[in-house]
Coordinates of C-alpha atoms and ligand atoms in Angstrom, one line a residue:
M203 CA 63.0 66.9 76.7
I204 CA 63.7 65.1 80.1
F205 CA 64.3 61.4 79.1
N206 CA 63.3 60.0 82.5
P207 CA 61.5 62.6 84.7
E208 CA 61.0 59.8 87.4
Y209 CA 64.7 60.0 88.2
E210 CA 65.8 63.3 86.7
A211 CA 63.1 65.4 88.1
M212 CA 62.6 63.6 91.4
E213 CA 62.1 65.5 94.6
P214 CA 65.7 65.8 96.2
K215 CA 64.5 64.2 99.5
A216 CA 63.2 61.2 97.7
R217 CA 66.3 60.9 95.7
E218 CA 68.5 61.0 98.8
T219 CA 66.5 58.1 100.2
L220 CA 67.1 56.2 97.0
Q221 CA 70.8 57.0 97.0
F222 CA 71.1 55.9 100.6
A223 CA 69.5 52.5 99.9
R224 CA 71.7 52.0 96.9
L225 CA 74.8 53.1 98.9
K226 CA 74.0 50.7 101.7
N227 CA 73.4 47.9 99.3
L228 CA 76.7 48.7 97.4
V229 CA 78.8 48.8 100.6
D230 CA 77.4 45.5 101.9
R231 CA 78.0 43.8 98.7
L232 CA 81.5 45.2 98.3
Y233 CA 82.4 44.3 101.9
H234 CA 81.3 40.8 101.8
S235 CA 82.5 40.0 98.3
L236 CA 85.7 42.0 97.6
P237 CA 88.8 41.3 99.7
F238 CA 90.2 44.9 98.6
T239 CA 87.2 46.7 100.1
R240 CA 87.1 44.5 103.3
E241 CA 90.8 45.2 104.0
R242 CA 90.4 48.9 103.4
M243 CA 87.3 49.2 105.5
D244 CA 88.7 47.0 108.3
G245 CA 91.9 49.2 108.2
A246 CA 89.8 52.3 108.7
G247 CA 87.8 50.6 111.4
I248 CA 84.6 50.9 109.7
R249 CA 81.8 48.3 109.1
P250 CA 78.9 48.3 106.8
R251 CA 76.5 48.9 109.7
D252 CA 78.3 52.2 110.4
I253 CA 76.9 53.7 107.2
R254 CA 73.6 55.2 108.6
S255 CA 73.3 58.2 106.4
L256 CA 74.6 59.5 103.2
A257 CA 76.9 61.8 105.2
D258 CA 78.6 58.6 106.5
L259 CA 80.0 57.9 103.2
A260 CA 82.7 60.6 104.2
H261 CA 84.1 57.8 106.5
L262 CA 84.8 55.4 103.8
P263 CA 88.4 55.3 102.3
F264 CA 88.9 56.7 98.8
T265 CA 89.8 54.6 95.7
T266 CA 92.5 56.0 93.5
K267 CA 93.8 55.4 90.0
D268 CA 96.8 53.6 91.6
D269 CA 94.5 51.2 93.3
L270 CA 93.1 50.3 89.8
R271 CA 96.5 49.9 88.4
E272 CA 97.7 47.7 91.2
T273 CA 94.7 45.4 90.9
F274 CA 94.8 45.3 87.0
P275 CA 93.0 43.6 85.4
Y276 CA 90.2 42.1 87.5
G277 CA 91.3 42.6 91.1
L278 CA 88.3 45.0 91.7
L279 CA 85.7 42.8 89.9
C280 CA 82.6 42.3 92.0
C281 CA 80.7 39.7 89.9
P282 CA 81.6 36.3 88.5
Q283 CA 83.8 36.8 85.4
A284 CA 81.2 35.0 83.3
E285 CA 78.7 37.8 83.9
I286 CA 81.0 40.4 82.3
E287 CA 79.4 41.4 79.0
E288 CA 81.8 44.2 77.8
V289 CA 85.0 45.9 79.0
H290 CA 86.6 49.2 78.2
M291 CA 89.9 50.6 79.0
S292 CA 91.9 53.8 79.2
S293 CA 95.5 54.7 79.9
G294 CA 96.9 54.9 83.5
T295 CA 99.7 56.8 84.9
T296 CA 102.4 54.4 84.0
G297 CA 100.8 53.0 80.9
I298 CA 99.1 50.2 82.8
P299 CA 95.4 50.7 81.8
V300 CA 92.4 51.1 83.9
V301 CA 89.6 48.7 83.2
D302 CA 85.8 49.0 83.5
A303 CA 83.9 45.9 83.3
Y304 CA 80.1 45.8 82.6
T305 CA 77.5 43.3 83.4
R306 CA 74.1 43.3 81.4
R307 CA 72.6 45.6 84.0
D308 CA 75.6 47.9 83.9
V309 CA 75.3 48.3 80.1
E310 CA 71.5 49.0 80.5
N311 CA 72.2 51.6 83.0
W312 CA 74.9 53.2 80.7
E313 CA 72.3 53.2 77.9
E314 CA 69.9 55.0 80.2
A315 CA 72.6 57.6 81.4
M316 CA 73.5 58.2 77.7
A317 CA 69.9 58.5 76.5
R318 CA 69.5 61.1 79.2
T319 CA 72.5 62.8 78.0
L320 CA 71.5 63.0 74.3
A321 CA 68.0 64.1 75.3
G322 CA 69.5 66.9 77.3
A323 CA 70.8 68.2 74.0
G324 CA 67.3 67.9 72.6
A325 CA 67.7 64.6 70.8
T326 CA 64.6 62.4 70.2
S327 CA 63.8 59.2 68.3
N328 CA 63.4 61.4 65.1
D329 CA 67.2 62.4 65.1
T330 CA 70.0 61.0 63.2
V331 CA 73.1 60.9 65.3
Q332 CA 76.5 60.8 63.6
N333 CA 78.8 59.5 66.2
C334 CA 82.5 60.5 65.6
Y335 CA 83.8 59.3 68.9
G336 CA 86.3 56.5 68.6
Y337 CA 84.7 53.0 68.7
G338 CA 86.8 50.4 70.6
L339 CA 88.2 50.3 74.1
F340 CA 87.5 54.0 74.4
T341 CA 84.1 54.5 75.9
G342 CA 83.0 57.5 73.7
G343 CA 81.9 55.4 70.7
M344 CA 80.0 52.7 72.4
G345 CA 78.5 55.0 75.0
V346 CA 76.9 57.4 72.6
H347 CA 75.9 54.3 70.4
Y348 CA 74.0 52.8 73.3
G349 CA 72.4 56.1 74.3
A350 CA 71.2 56.8 70.7
K351 CA 69.7 53.3 70.4
R352 CA 67.9 53.6 73.7
L353 CA 66.4 56.9 72.5
G354 CA 65.3 55.1 69.3
A355 CA 67.3 57.6 67.1
N356 CA 69.1 56.6 64.0
I357 CA 72.8 56.2 64.8
I358 CA 75.6 56.4 62.2
P359 CA 78.5 54.7 63.8
M360 CA 81.3 56.5 62.0
S361 CA 84.1 56.5 64.8
S362 CA 86.7 59.3 64.4
G363 CA 88.7 60.3 61.5
N364 CA 88.4 60.1 57.7
T365 CA 86.8 63.6 57.6
R366 CA 85.8 63.8 54.0
K367 CA 83.8 60.6 54.4
Q368 CA 82.2 62.1 57.6
L369 CA 81.1 65.1 55.6
M370 CA 79.9 63.0 52.7
V371 CA 77.8 60.9 55.0
M372 CA 76.5 64.0 56.9
R373 CA 75.2 65.5 53.6
N374 CA 73.6 62.3 52.3
F375 CA 72.1 60.8 55.5
G376 CA 70.5 63.9 57.0
T377 CA 72.6 64.0 60.2
T378 CA 71.0 66.2 62.9
I379 CA 73.1 65.6 65.9
L380 CA 76.9 65.4 65.9
T381 CA 78.9 63.7 68.7
S382 CA 82.6 64.1 68.8
T383 CA 85.4 65.8 70.7
P384 CA 85.0 69.6 70.5
S385 CA 88.4 70.0 68.7
Y386 CA 87.3 67.5 66.0
A387 CA 84.0 69.3 65.6
L388 CA 86.0 72.5 64.8
F389 CA 88.4 70.6 62.5
M390 CA 85.5 69.1 60.5
A391 CA 83.8 72.5 60.0
E392 CA 87.2 73.9 58.6
E393 CA 87.5 70.9 56.3
A394 CA 83.8 71.3 55.1
I395 CA 84.6 75.0 54.2
E396 CA 87.7 73.9 52.3
A397 CA 85.8 71.3 50.4
G398 CA 83.4 74.1 49.3
Y399 CA 80.5 73.4 51.6
D400 CA 78.7 75.7 54.0
P401 CA 78.6 73.9 57.4
R402 CA 75.6 76.0 58.4
A403 CA 73.6 74.6 55.6
M404 CA 74.3 70.9 56.4
G405 CA 71.3 70.3 58.4
L406 CA 72.9 69.8 61.9
R407 CA 71.0 71.2 65.0
A408 CA 73.1 70.2 67.9
G409 CA 76.1 68.5 69.1
C410 CA 77.4 66.8 72.2
F411 CA 81.0 67.4 72.9
G412 CA 83.3 66.2 75.6
A413 CA 86.2 63.9 76.5
E414 CA 88.7 66.8 76.6
P415 CA 88.8 70.3 78.1
W416 CA 87.1 73.1 76.1
S417 CA 86.0 76.5 76.9
E418 CA 83.0 78.9 76.4
N419 CA 84.9 80.5 73.4
M420 CA 85.3 77.3 71.8
R421 CA 81.5 76.6 72.2
L422 CA 80.7 79.9 70.6
E423 CA 83.0 79.1 67.8
I424 CA 81.6 75.6 67.2
E425 CA 78.1 77.1 67.4
A426 CA 78.8 79.8 64.9
K427 CA 80.6 77.7 62.5
W428 CA 78.0 74.8 62.3
G429 CA 74.9 76.9 63.1
I430 CA 74.1 74.5 66.1
D431 CA 73.6 74.3 69.8
A432 CA 76.7 72.7 71.3
F433 CA 76.4 70.8 74.7
D434 CA 79.2 69.8 77.1
I435 CA 79.1 66.2 78.1
Y436 CA 81.3 64.7 80.9
G437 CA 82.4 61.2 81.9
L438 CA 85.3 58.9 82.5
T439 CA 86.1 55.3 81.8
E440 CA 86.4 54.3 85.5
I441 CA 82.9 55.4 86.2
T442 CA 81.3 53.9 83.0
G443 CA 82.2 56.5 80.4
P444 CA 80.3 59.3 79.0
G445 CA 76.9 59.8 80.6
V446 CA 78.1 60.8 84.1
A447 CA 77.0 64.4 83.6
F448 CA 75.5 66.6 80.7
E449 CA 74.3 69.9 79.9
C450 CA 70.7 70.7 79.2
E451 CA 69.2 73.6 77.1
A452 CA 70.1 76.1 79.9
K453 CA 73.8 75.4 79.3
D454 CA 74.5 76.4 82.9
G455 CA 76.4 73.5 84.5
L456 CA 76.2 69.8 83.9
H457 CA 73.6 67.7 85.4
I458 CA 74.9 64.7 87.2
N459 CA 73.1 61.3 86.8
E460 CA 73.2 61.2 90.7
D461 CA 70.9 58.2 91.1
L462 CA 73.7 56.3 89.4
F463 CA 76.8 58.2 90.3
Y464 CA 77.0 60.0 93.6
P465 CA 79.2 62.9 93.5
E466 CA 81.3 64.7 96.2
V467 CA 83.8 67.5 96.0
I468 CA 86.8 67.2 98.3
D469 CA 90.0 69.3 99.2
P470 CA 92.6 67.4 97.1
E471 CA 95.1 68.0 100.0
T472 CA 93.2 67.1 103.0
G473 CA 90.5 64.8 101.6
A474 CA 87.8 66.7 103.5
V475 CA 84.4 67.1 101.9
L476 CA 83.9 70.5 100.7
P477 CA 80.5 72.4 100.8
D478 CA 78.6 73.1 97.6
G479 CA 80.0 75.9 95.6
E480 CA 83.6 75.3 96.7
K481 CA 86.1 74.2 94.2
G482 CA 88.0 70.9 94.7
E483 CA 88.4 67.4 93.3
L484 CA 85.4 65.6 92.0
V485 CA 84.9 62.2 93.6
F486 CA 82.3 59.5 92.5
T487 CA 80.7 56.5 94.1
T488 CA 79.0 54.2 91.5
L489 CA 75.8 53.5 93.2
V490 CA 74.5 50.6 91.1
K491 CA 77.5 49.3 89.3
E492 CA 77.8 45.5 89.3
G493 CA 81.0 44.7 87.3
T494 CA 83.6 47.1 88.9
P495 CA 81.8 49.3 91.3
L496 CA 83.9 52.0 93.0
V497 CA 83.6 53.8 96.3
R498 CA 84.7 57.5 96.5
Y499 CA 86.8 57.3 93.3
R500 CA 89.1 60.3 93.0
T501 CA 88.7 61.7 89.4
R502 CA 91.5 64.3 89.8
D503 CA 89.1 66.6 87.8
I504 CA 88.5 70.0 89.4
T505 CA 85.0 71.5 89.6
F506 CA 82.3 72.6 92.1
L507 CA 78.7 71.4 92.7
R508 CA 75.5 73.5 92.7
R509 CA 72.0 72.5 93.9
E510 CA 69.7 75.3 92.9
R511 CA 66.9 74.2 90.6
C512 CA 67.5 74.4 87.0
S513 CA 65.1 76.1 84.6
C514 CA 64.8 72.8 82.6
G515 CA 62.9 71.1 85.4
R516 CA 65.7 68.5 86.3
T517 CA 66.4 68.5 90.0
T518 CA 69.8 66.8 89.8
V519 CA 72.8 68.5 91.2
R520 CA 75.0 70.3 88.6
M521 CA 78.7 70.4 88.3
N522 CA 80.5 73.3 86.7
R523 CA 82.4 72.9 83.5
L524 CA 85.9 71.4 84.5
F525 CA 88.5 73.9 85.7
G526 CA 91.4 71.5 85.0
R527 CA 93.0 68.5 86.8
T528 CA 95.0 67.9 90.0
D529 CA 97.6 65.9 88.0
D530 CA 99.5 66.4 84.9
M531 CA 97.4 64.3 82.6
L532 CA 97.3 65.6 79.0
I533 CA 94.5 64.9 76.7
I534 CA 95.9 64.8 73.1
R535 CA 93.2 64.2 70.4
G536 CA 91.1 62.5 73.0
V537 CA 93.9 60.2 74.3
N538 CA 95.0 60.5 77.9
I539 CA 98.7 60.7 78.3
F540 CA 100.8 61.2 81.4
P541 CA 104.3 62.7 81.0
S542 CA 105.7 59.8 83.0
Q543 CA 104.5 57.5 80.2
I544 CA 106.9 59.3 77.9
E545 CA 109.5 59.1 80.4
H546 CA 109.3 55.4 80.8
A547 CA 109.4 54.9 77.1
L548 CA 112.5 57.2 76.7
I549 CA 114.5 55.3 79.3
E550 CA 114.3 52.3 77.1
I551 CA 115.8 54.1 74.1
E552 CA 119.6 54.2 74.1
G553 CA 121.1 57.5 73.2
T554 CA 118.5 59.7 74.9
D555 CA 118.7 61.4 78.2
P556 CA 115.7 61.7 80.5
H557 CA 115.3 65.3 79.8
Y558 CA 112.5 66.1 77.4
L559 CA 109.8 68.7 76.9
I560 CA 106.4 68.1 75.5
V561 CA 105.1 71.1 73.4
V562 CA 101.4 70.9 72.6
D563 CA 99.7 73.3 70.3
R564 CA 96.4 73.5 68.5
G565 CA 97.4 74.9 65.0
A566 CA 95.2 76.3 62.4
T567 CA 93.7 72.9 62.0
Y568 CA 92.2 72.9 65.5
L569 CA 93.7 69.5 66.1
D570 CA 96.3 68.9 68.8
E571 CA 99.9 68.7 67.7
V572 CA 102.7 67.5 69.8
E573 CA 106.4 68.1 69.5
L574 CA 108.5 66.1 71.8
Q575 CA 111.9 67.6 72.3
V576 CA 114.4 65.1 73.5
E577 CA 117.9 65.6 74.8
V578 CA 120.5 63.4 73.1
K579 CA 123.7 62.1 74.7
K580 CA 126.7 63.9 73.8
E581 CA 128.4 61.1 72.0
F582 CA 125.3 60.7 69.7
F583 CA 125.2 64.3 68.9
S584 CA 128.8 64.3 67.5
D585 CA 127.7 61.2 65.2
E586 CA 126.7 61.7 61.7
T587 CA 123.3 62.9 60.8
R588 CA 122.0 59.5 59.5
T589 CA 122.4 58.1 63.2
L590 CA 120.4 61.0 64.6
E591 CA 117.7 60.6 62.0
T592 CA 117.4 56.9 62.8
L593 CA 117.2 57.7 66.5
R594 CA 114.6 60.3 65.8
A595 CA 112.5 58.0 63.7
R596 CA 112.8 55.3 66.4
I597 CA 111.6 57.5 69.2
E598 CA 108.6 58.5 66.9
G599 CA 107.8 54.9 66.4
V600 CA 108.1 54.0 70.0
M601 CA 105.8 57.0 71.1
K602 CA 103.1 56.0 68.5
S603 CA 103.1 52.4 69.5
T604 CA 103.2 52.8 73.2
L605 CA 100.9 55.9 73.5
G606 CA 98.9 55.7 70.4
V607 CA 99.5 59.4 69.5
T608 CA 101.6 60.7 66.6
M609 CA 104.3 63.1 67.8
K610 CA 106.9 65.1 66.0
V611 CA 110.2 64.4 67.6
K612 CA 113.0 67.1 67.7
L613 CA 116.3 66.0 69.0
V614 CA 118.2 68.7 70.9
E615 CA 121.7 68.9 72.2
P616 CA 122.6 68.1 75.8
K617 CA 121.6 70.7 78.5
T618 CA 119.4 72.7 76.2
I619 CA 116.1 71.9 78.0
E620 CA 115.7 74.2 80.8
R621 CA 116.3 72.7 84.3
S622 CA 114.1 73.7 87.0
V623 CA 114.9 73.7 90.8
G624 CA 111.5 72.6 92.0
K625 CA 109.0 70.3 90.1
S626 CA 110.4 69.9 86.7
K627 CA 108.4 71.4 83.8
R628 CA 107.8 68.7 81.3
V629 CA 104.8 70.2 79.4
L630 CA 104.4 73.4 77.6
D631 CA 100.8 73.6 76.6
K632 CA 100.2 76.4 74.1
R633 CA 96.6 75.5 73.4
T634 CA 94.2 78.3 73.8
L635 CA 90.8 76.8 74.4
Ligands
DLL104 O1 86.8 60.8 77.9 C1 84.7 59.6 78.4 C2 84.0 60.5 77.5 C3 83.7 60.1 76.3 C4 83.5 61.7 78.0 C5 83.0 61.0 75.4 C6 82.7 62.6 77.1 C7 82.4 62.2 75.9 P1 88.4 58.9 79.5 O2 89.2 58.7 78.3 O3 88.6 58.0 80.6 O4 87.0 59.0 79.4 O5 88.9 60.4 80.0 C8 88.3 60.9 81.2 O6 88.7 63.2 80.4 O7 88.6 62.6 83.7 C9 88.4 64.5 82.2 O8 89.6 64.9 82.5 C10 88.4 64.5 80.7 N1 87.0 64.9 80.3 C11 85.9 64.1 79.9 N2 84.9 64.9 79.5 C12 85.4 66.1 79.6 C13 84.7 67.4 79.4 C14 86.2 59.9 78.6 N3 83.3 67.5 79.0 C15 88.8 62.2 81.5 N4 85.4 68.5 79.6 C16 88.1 63.0 82.5 C17 86.7 68.5 80.1 C18 86.6 66.2 80.1 N5 87.3 67.4 80.3

């Protein structure tokens, strides 16, 4: 079902007109109310009146994650602080988080975008949605929650974890739609089997999975284990959260809610806009955002765009399932982590050298497991085992509290981690998706 045919099945020409009107409005508003944008545009020698077509967007400067970091928390706020109704946050490169602030209208648009997303997976007001994305500053929990409410579905706000309880609820409340990270969906199926249930007999019919990379193989596995249709959903905190793009029944690319989020794909080296079909970095302009609108935000996600009509009737542009990222961001159990954050934390800990290796694996449990190998200073290594054990426990504690992820720390002798001549290799990702 198409939730909002007026926007989702709009004639592309009419949509372009709408997008242009919204873009113009956005650029005017930002230029006149946000010193950051005015300085950037003045620096590039461009005025709001120079934006005469959608193609002129390409003349505007990009916004990057560093810009968000440097203006933390409210330097890019475009409305009076009193109008903010909600905030969300995710990690940034050095641990300084990026903030998304929503006005009432922003939350309404998010509800709309997520209602479209759930409807793409066939959800209606008759469904019961069990939402296992984390509630809190992460956008997954609230995003799905809002969408399910807008759809008029029954929403079970489970958040992530506590798997036995999830399964109990699923069996007793007649869950029909599951929303979680794809790895957690697989983990839950295994737990169900272990507890003596047949996941296929639990009544689910579809699931919306995202927030981390997954593959066609993982889709097939989730579908076979649960006996459901599994749909890919995409979004990022900076651009509102989930609801930016979603799969429909064709499962052939993700429809971008492009009346709200205008996409471009650029060459990450030169910044030039690439034609449809060419792989590059995805960039978004939030056309109607009021709280923290962004112009040409570089997501660092790699994909390409396609404009052929989809068999579902939606006319929106589709993005391919992601190919990866242009940076070294890791997603561990849904938490975004940069190796540099680990490095910063290690520097503070006496006894360690800044040589480390992050080994990520997805064991039999389907959940990400991290082993952090850290080189210890020579004098520490000759010390008694108790000192080493204290150091190990301390690093584990620091990692858990600064990054929010449990890691197994293994202390290794000096000079055992391979040195490289070029860009050092900090991550060994053994996960096969
Ligand atoms: O992960 C928002 C979200 C919540 C999306 C629930 C889908 C479902 P962040 O924590 O800011 O936001 O992380 C955003 O996660 O730039 C991608 O690199 C990655 N990502 C998100 N969805 C997918 C997906 C949420 N479907 C970052 N496939 C993005 C692959 C994804 N990677």
